[in-house]
Short mmCIF file of C-alpha atoms in Angstrom, two decimals:
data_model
loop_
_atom_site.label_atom_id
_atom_site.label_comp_id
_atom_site.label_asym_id
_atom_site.label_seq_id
_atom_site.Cartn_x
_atom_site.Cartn_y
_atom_site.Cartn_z
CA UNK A 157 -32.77 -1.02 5.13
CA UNK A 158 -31.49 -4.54 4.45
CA UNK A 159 -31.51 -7.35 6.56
CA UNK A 160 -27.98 -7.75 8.38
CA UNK A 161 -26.88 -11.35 9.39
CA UNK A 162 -24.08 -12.95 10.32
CA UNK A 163 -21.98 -16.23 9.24
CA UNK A 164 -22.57 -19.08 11.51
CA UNK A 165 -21.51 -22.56 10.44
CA UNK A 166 -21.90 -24.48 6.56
CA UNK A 167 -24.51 -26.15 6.42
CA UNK A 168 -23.68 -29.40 4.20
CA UNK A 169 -20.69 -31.55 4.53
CA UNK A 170 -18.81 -32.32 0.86
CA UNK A 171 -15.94 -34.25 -0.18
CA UNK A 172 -13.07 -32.24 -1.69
CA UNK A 173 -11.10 -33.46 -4.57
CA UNK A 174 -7.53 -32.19 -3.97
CA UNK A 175 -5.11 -30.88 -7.02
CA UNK A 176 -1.90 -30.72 -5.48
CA UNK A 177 -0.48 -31.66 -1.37
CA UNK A 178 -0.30 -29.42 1.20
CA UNK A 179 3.65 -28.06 1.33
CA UNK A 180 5.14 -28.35 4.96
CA UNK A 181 6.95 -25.62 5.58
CA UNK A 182 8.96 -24.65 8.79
CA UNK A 183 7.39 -21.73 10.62
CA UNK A 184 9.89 -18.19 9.97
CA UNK A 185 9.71 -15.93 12.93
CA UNK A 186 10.67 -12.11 12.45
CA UNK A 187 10.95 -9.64 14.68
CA UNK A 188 8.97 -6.55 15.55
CA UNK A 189 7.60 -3.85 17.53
CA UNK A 190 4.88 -5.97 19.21
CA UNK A 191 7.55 -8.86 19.52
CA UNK A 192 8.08 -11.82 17.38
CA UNK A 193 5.71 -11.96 14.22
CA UNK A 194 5.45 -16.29 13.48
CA UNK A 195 4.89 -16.83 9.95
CA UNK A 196 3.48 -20.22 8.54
CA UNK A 197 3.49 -21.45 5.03
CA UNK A 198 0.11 -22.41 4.60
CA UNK A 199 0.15 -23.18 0.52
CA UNK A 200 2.22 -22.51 -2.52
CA UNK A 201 2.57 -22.78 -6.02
CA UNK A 202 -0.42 -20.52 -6.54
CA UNK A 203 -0.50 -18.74 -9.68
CA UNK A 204 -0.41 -14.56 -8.93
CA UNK A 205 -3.54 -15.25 -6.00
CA UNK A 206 -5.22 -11.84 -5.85
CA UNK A 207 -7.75 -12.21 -3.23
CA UNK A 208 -9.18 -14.75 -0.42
CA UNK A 209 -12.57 -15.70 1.29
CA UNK A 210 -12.87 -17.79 4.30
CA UNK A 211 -15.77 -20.00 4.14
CA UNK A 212 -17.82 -20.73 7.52
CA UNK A 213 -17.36 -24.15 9.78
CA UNK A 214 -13.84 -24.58 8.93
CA UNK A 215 -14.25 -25.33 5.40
CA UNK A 216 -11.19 -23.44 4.33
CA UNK A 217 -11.09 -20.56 2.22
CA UNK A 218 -11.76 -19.56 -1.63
CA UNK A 219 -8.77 -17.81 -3.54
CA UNK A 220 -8.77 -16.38 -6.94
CA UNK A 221 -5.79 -16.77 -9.36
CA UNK A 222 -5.40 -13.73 -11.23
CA UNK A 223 -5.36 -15.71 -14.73
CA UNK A 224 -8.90 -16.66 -13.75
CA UNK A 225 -9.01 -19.88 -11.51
CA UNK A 226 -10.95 -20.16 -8.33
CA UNK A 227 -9.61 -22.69 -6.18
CA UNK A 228 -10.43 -23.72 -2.60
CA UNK A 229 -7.55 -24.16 0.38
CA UNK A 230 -8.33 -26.35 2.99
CA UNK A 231 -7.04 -25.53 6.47
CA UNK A 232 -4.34 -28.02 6.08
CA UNK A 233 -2.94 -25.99 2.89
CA UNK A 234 -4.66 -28.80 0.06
CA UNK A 235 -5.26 -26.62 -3.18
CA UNK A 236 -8.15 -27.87 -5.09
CA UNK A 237 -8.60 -28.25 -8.73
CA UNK A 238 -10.25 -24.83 -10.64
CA UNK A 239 -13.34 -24.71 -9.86
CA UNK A 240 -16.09 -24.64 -12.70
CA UNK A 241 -18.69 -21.69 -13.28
CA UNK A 242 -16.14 -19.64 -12.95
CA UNK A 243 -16.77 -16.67 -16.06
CA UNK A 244 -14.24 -16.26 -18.68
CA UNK A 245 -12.32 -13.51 -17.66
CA UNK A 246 -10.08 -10.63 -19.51
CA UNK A 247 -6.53 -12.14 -18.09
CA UNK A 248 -3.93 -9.18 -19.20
CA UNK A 249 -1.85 -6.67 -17.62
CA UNK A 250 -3.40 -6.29 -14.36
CA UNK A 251 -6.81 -7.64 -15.72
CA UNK A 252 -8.19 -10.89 -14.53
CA UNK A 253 -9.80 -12.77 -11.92
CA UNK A 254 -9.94 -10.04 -8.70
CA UNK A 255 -11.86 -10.12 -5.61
CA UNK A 256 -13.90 -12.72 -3.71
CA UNK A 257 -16.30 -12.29 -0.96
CA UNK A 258 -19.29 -14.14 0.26
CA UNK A 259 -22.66 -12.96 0.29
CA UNK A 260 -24.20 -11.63 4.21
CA UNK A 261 -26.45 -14.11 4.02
CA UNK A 262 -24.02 -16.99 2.72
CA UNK A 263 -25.73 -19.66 5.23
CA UNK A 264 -29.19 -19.03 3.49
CA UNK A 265 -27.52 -18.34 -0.41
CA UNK A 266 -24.28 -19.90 -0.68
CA UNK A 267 -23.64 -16.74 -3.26
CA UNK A 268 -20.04 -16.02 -3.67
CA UNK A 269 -19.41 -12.87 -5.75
CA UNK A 270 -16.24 -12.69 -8.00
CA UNK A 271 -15.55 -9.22 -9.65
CA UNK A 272 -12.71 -9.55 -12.61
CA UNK A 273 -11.87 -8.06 -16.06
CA UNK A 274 -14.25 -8.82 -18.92
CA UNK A 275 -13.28 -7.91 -22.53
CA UNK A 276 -15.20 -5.61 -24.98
CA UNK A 277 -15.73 -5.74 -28.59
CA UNK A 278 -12.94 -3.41 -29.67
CA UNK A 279 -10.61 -4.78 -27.61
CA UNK A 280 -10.39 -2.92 -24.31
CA UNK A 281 -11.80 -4.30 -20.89
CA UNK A 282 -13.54 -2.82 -18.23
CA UNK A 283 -14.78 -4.36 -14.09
CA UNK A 284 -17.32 -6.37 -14.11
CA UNK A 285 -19.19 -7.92 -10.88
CA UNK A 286 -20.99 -11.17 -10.94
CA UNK A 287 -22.62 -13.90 -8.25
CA UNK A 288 -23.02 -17.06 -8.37
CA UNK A 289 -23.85 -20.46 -5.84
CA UNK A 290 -21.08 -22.84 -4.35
CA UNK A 291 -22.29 -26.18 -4.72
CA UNK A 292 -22.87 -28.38 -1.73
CA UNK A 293 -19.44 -30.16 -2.90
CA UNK A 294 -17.66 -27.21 -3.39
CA UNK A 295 -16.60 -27.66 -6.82
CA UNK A 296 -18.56 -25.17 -9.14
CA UNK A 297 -20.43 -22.05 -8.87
CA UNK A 298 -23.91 -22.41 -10.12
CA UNK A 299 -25.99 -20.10 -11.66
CA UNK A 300 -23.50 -17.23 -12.14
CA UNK A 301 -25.06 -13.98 -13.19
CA UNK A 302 -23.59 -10.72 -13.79
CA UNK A 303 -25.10 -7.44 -11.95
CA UNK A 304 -22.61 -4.77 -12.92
CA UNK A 305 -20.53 -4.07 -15.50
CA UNK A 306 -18.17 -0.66 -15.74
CA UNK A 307 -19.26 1.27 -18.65
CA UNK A 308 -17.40 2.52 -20.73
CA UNK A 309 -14.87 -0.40 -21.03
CA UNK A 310 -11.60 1.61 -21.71
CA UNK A 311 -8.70 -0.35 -20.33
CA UNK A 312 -6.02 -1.65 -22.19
CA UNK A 313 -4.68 -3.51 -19.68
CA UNK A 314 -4.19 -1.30 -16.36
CA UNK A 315 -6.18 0.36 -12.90
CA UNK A 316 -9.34 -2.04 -12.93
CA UNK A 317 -9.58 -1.66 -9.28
CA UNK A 318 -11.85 -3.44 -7.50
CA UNK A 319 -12.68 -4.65 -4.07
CA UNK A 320 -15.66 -6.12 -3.35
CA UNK A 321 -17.05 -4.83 0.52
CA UNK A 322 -20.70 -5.40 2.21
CA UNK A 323 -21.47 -2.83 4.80
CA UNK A 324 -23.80 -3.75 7.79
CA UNK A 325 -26.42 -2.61 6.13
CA UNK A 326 -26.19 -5.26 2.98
CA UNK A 327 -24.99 -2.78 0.65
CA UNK A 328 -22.55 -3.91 -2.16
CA UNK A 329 -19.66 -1.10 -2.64
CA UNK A 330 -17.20 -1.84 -5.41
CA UNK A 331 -13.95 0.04 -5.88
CA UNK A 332 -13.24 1.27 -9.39
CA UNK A 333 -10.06 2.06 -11.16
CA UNK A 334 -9.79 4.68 -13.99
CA UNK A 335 -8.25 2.10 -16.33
CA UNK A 336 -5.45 4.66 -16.80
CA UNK A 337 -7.85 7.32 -18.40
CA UNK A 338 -7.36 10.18 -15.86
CA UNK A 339 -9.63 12.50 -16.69
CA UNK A 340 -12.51 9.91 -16.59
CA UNK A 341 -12.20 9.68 -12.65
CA UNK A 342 -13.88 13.01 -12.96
CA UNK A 343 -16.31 12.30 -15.43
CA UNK A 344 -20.22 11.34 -14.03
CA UNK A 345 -21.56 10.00 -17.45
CA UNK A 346 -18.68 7.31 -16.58
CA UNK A 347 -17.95 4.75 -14.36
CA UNK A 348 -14.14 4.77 -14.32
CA UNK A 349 -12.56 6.41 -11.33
CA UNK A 350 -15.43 5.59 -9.05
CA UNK A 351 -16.98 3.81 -6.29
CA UNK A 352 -20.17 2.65 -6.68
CA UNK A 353 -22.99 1.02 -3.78
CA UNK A 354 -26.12 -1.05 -5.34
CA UNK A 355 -27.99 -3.46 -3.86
CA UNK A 356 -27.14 -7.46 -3.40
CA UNK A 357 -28.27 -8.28 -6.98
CA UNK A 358 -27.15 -5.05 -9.00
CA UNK A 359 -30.10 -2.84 -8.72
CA UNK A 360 -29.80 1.04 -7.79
CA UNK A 361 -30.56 2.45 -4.13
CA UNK A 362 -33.19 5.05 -4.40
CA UNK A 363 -30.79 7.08 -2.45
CA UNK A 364 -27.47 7.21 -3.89
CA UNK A 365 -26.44 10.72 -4.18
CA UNK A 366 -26.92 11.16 -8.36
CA UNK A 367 -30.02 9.50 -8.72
CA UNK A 368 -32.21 11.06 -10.99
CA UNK A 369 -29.53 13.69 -12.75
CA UNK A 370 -29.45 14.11 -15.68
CA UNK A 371 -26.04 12.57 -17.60
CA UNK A 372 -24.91 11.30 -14.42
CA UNK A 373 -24.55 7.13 -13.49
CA UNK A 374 -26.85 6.98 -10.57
CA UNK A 375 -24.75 3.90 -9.30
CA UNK A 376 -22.24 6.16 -7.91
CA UNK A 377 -21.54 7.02 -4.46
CA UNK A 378 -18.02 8.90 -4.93
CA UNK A 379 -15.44 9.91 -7.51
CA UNK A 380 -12.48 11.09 -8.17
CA UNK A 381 -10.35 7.69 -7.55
CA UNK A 382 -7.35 6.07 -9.37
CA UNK A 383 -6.12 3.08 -8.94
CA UNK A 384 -8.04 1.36 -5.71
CA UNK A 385 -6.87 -2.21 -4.70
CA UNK A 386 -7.57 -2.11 -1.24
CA UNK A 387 -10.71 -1.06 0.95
CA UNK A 388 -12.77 -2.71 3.55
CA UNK A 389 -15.22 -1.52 6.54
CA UNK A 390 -14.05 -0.10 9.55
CA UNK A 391 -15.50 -2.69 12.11
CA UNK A 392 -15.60 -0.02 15.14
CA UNK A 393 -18.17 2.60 13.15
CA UNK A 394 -18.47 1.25 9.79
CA UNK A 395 -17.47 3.13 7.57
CA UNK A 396 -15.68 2.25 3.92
CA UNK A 397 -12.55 2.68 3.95
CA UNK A 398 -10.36 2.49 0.63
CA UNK A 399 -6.12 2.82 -0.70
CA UNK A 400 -5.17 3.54 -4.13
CA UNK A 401 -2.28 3.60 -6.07
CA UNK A 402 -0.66 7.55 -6.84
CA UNK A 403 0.69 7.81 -9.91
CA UNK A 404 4.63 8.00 -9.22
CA UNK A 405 4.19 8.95 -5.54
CA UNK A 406 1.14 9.93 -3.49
CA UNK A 407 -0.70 6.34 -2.34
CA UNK A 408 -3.73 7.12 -0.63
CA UNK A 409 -5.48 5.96 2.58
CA UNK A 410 -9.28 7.36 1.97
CA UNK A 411 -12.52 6.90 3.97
CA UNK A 412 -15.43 7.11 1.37
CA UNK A 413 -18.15 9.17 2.16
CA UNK A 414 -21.35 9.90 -0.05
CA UNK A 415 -20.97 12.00 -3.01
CA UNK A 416 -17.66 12.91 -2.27
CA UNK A 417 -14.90 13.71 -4.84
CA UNK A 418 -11.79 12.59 -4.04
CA UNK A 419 -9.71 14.96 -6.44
CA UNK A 420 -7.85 12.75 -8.75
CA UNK A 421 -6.50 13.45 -11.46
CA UNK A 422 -7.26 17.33 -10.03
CA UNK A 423 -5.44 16.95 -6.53
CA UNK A 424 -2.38 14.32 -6.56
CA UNK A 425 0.15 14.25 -4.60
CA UNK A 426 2.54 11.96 -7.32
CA UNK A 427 4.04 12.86 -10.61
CA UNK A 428 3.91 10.82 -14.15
CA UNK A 429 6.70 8.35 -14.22
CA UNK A 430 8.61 9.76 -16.23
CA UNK A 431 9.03 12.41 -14.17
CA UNK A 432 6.86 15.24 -15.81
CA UNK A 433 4.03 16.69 -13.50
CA UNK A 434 0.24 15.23 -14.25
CA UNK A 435 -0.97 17.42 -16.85
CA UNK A 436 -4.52 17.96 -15.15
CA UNK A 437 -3.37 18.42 -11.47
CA UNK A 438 -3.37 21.87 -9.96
CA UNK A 439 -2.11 20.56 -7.34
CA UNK A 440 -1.87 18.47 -3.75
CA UNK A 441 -5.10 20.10 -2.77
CA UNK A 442 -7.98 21.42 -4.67
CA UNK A 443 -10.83 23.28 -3.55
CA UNK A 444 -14.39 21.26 -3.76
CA UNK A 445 -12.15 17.63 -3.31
CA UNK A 446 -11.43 16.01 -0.52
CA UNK A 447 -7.73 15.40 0.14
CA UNK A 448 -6.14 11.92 1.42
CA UNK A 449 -6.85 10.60 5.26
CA UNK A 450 -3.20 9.56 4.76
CA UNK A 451 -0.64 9.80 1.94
CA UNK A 452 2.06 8.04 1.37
CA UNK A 453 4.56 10.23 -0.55
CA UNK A 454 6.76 7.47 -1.47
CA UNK A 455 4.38 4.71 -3.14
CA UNK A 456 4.24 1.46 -1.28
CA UNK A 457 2.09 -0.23 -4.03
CA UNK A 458 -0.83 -0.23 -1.69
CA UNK A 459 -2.89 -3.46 -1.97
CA UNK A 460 -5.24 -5.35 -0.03
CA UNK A 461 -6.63 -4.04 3.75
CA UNK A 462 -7.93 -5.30 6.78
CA UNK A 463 -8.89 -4.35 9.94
CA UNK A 464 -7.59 -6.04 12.89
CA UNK A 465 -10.69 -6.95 15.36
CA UNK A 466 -9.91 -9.95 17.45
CA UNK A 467 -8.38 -10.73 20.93
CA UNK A 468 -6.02 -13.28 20.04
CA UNK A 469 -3.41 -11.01 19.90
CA UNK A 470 -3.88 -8.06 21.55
CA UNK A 471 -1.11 -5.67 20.65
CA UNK A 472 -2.22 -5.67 17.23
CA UNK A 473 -6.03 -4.95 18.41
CA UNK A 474 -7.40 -1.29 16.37
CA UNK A 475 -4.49 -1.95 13.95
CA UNK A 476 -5.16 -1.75 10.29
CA UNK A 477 -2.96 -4.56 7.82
CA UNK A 478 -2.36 -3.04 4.07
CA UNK A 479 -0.78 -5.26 1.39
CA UNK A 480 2.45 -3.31 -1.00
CA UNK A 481 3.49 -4.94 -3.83
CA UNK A 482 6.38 -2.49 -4.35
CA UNK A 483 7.84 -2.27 -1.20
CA UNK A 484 7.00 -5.79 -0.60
CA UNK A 485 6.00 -5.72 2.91
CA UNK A 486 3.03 -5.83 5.20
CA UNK A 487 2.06 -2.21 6.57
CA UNK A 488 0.64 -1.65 9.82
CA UNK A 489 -1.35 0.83 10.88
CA UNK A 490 -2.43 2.59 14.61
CA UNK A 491 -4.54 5.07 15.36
CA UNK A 492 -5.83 7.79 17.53
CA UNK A 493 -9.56 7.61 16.67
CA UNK A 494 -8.66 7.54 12.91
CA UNK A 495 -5.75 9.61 12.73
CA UNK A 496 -2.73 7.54 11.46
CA UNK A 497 0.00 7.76 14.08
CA UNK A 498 2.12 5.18 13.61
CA UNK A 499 3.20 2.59 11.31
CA UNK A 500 5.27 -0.79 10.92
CA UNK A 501 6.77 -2.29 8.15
CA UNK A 502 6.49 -6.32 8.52
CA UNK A 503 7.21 -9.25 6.18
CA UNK A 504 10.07 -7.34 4.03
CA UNK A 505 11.99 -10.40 5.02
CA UNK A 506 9.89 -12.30 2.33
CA UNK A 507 10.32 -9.82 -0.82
CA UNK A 508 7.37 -10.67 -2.08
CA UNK A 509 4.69 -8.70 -3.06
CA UNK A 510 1.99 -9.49 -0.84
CA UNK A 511 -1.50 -8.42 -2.86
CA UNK A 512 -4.29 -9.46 0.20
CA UNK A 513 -4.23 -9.42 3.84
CA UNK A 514 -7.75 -10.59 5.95
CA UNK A 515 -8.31 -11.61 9.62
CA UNK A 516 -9.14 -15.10 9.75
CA UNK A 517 -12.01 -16.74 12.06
CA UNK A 518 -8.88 -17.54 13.95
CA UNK A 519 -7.37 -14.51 14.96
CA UNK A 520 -4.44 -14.92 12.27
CA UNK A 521 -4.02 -12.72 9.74
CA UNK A 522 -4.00 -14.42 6.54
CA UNK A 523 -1.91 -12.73 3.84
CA UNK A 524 -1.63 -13.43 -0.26
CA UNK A 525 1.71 -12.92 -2.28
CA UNK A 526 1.48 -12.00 -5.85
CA UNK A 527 4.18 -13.79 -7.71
CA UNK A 528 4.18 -16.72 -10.52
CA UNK A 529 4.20 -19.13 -7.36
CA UNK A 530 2.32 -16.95 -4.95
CA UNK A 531 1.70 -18.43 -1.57
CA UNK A 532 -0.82 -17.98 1.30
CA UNK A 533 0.83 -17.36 4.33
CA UNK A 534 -0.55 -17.66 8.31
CA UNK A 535 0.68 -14.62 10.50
CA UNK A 536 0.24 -14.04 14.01
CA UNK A 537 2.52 -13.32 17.26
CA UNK A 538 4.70 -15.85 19.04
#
């Protein structure tokens, strides 16, 4: 078993060099089931920001720009300038810079891992995973090294996944897309369609469920997944939880479990959009897979999760946040245990696509938009 620890505070004070002002924005208040939801610009002009980081001690947070910048927000909303040691990344279609998240052990490391698109030789891209160290000024990652790359790369340009998420045990789980080649979701010799667990720095847990079979990529730990851009640990028994994009209906709310298969392209509950059923599904269910925790038979766009753990506002409390870039609002979840019995639509007022939502050390939740001037907004009840 790994070691589990906790963030505490940075360790080494740095001087940031700013890009670009903070904008002051008025706070917009909304209403909503709980009562009135304040929203606070914190920063904008952000190109398509696809995921966030919140560094310990106040420090602020890191956010990746989709075309392949890192930058760093301070708590005041000052964007920094890219920073460097950040790899060259495939930046087309939905290919780019993805997800951020620190390392368990950040206070000790200072590893930040980035997964993003990387380009092949014959022009297609696949996920790939790397790590690297944020400098004591908090300009550049140093020593970046790579410890996973999806093989085959097959995408032209769509369904890389990926989110990034430690469980308490140190375990790295990343969330694979199919990169729009359906049948490869099923396919063990592959890694499209999958989500994988390997330790810290890339290697292979003895344990994962294929290890040692023959013609089958022992990094897995399930299958049978499409298009996931949103997962992250349940914080009351930790499990993984992940959402993925349905085809043309049929978004998915799945908690992984070891060695599972989670049907797709097999079991769907979506059509092709143009109409014309999936040519490999025989249908919503499918005997040997395991069907959705919760479906969504109109497709929200699912995006970015997180679960809401904090007493700071306490109707929310057992509430899971998901990102939708189609319907353009902020979807939240309650439970009994971890049946889905009710949800709220927030933030339409916005109409913008809103790609990551995280609880901040705060309290607030802390959600991304996805737009040529994307903006990090500060959410919480009046």
């Amino acid at each position: 078993m790994l070691r589990k620890t906790y963030l505490t505070a940075l360790g080494a004070s740095a001087v940031l060099t700013l890009a670009m002002p903070a904008f002051a924005a008025p706070t917009q208040l909304f209403k909503s089931e709980e009562g009135t939801v304040e929203v606070t610009t914190v920063a904008k002009g952000l190109e398509h920001p696809w995921s966030l980081a919140f560094l310990p001690g106040q420090r602020g947070m890191l956010v990746t720009e989709r075309p392949g910048n890192l930058r760093l927000v301070s708590p005041d909303g000052q964007v920094s300038t890219p920073l460097g040691g950040v790899p060259e990344v495939w930046a087309n279609g939905q290919g780019g810079l993805l997800d951020v998240v620190l390392s368990p052990d950040f206070n000790q490391d200072r590893t930040v891992y980035l997964s993003y698109a990387e380009g092949g030789e014959d022009g297609k891209a696949g996920t790939a995973v790397g790590r690297g160290q944020l400098s004591e000024d908090l300009k550049r990652l140093e020593n970046f090294d790579v410890i996973f790359r999806q093989q085959p790369k097959l995408s032209t340009g769509n369904h890389f996944g990926s989110r990034l998420v430690f469980d308490r045990d140190g375990y790295l789980f990343i969330t694979l897309g199919e990169n729009n080649d359906r049948p490869t979701a099923q396919d063990l010799d592959k890694l499209q369609g999958k989500v994988v667990r390997l330790y810290p720095d890339g290697k292979v847990p003895d344990d994962n469920p294929f290890v040692g079979q023959k013609d089958v990529r022992p990094e897995i730990w399930a299958y049978g997944i499409r298009n996931p851009q949103g997962a992250a640990l349940n914080p009351w028994n930790g499990t993984l939880w992940e959402n993925e994009h349905g085809p043309r209906g049929g978004d998915e709310l799945n908690i992984i479990e070891r060695g599972q298969n989670y049907g797709w392209p097999l079991a769907t509950h979506g059509i092709n959009y143009s109409g014309a059923p999936i040519p490999e599904a025989q249908g919503k269910t499918v005997e040997g897979t395991r069907g959705p925790h919760h479906v969504w038979q109109v497709s929200p766009g699912l995006s970015g999760m997180a679960f809401y753990d904090n007493d700071r506002f306490t109707p929310w409390q057992r509430n899971a946040f998901i990102g939708a870039l189609v319907s353009k609002n902020l979807i939240r979840l309650e439970f009994e245990g971890d049946k889905v019995v009710h949800e709220e639509r927030l933030l339409g007022e916005l109409k913008e696509r809103i790609r990551d939502v995280r609880q901040g050390p705060d309290g607030y939740l802390y959600v991304l938009t996805d737009e040529d001037e994307g903006a990090l907004y500060k959410v919480g009840l009046k």
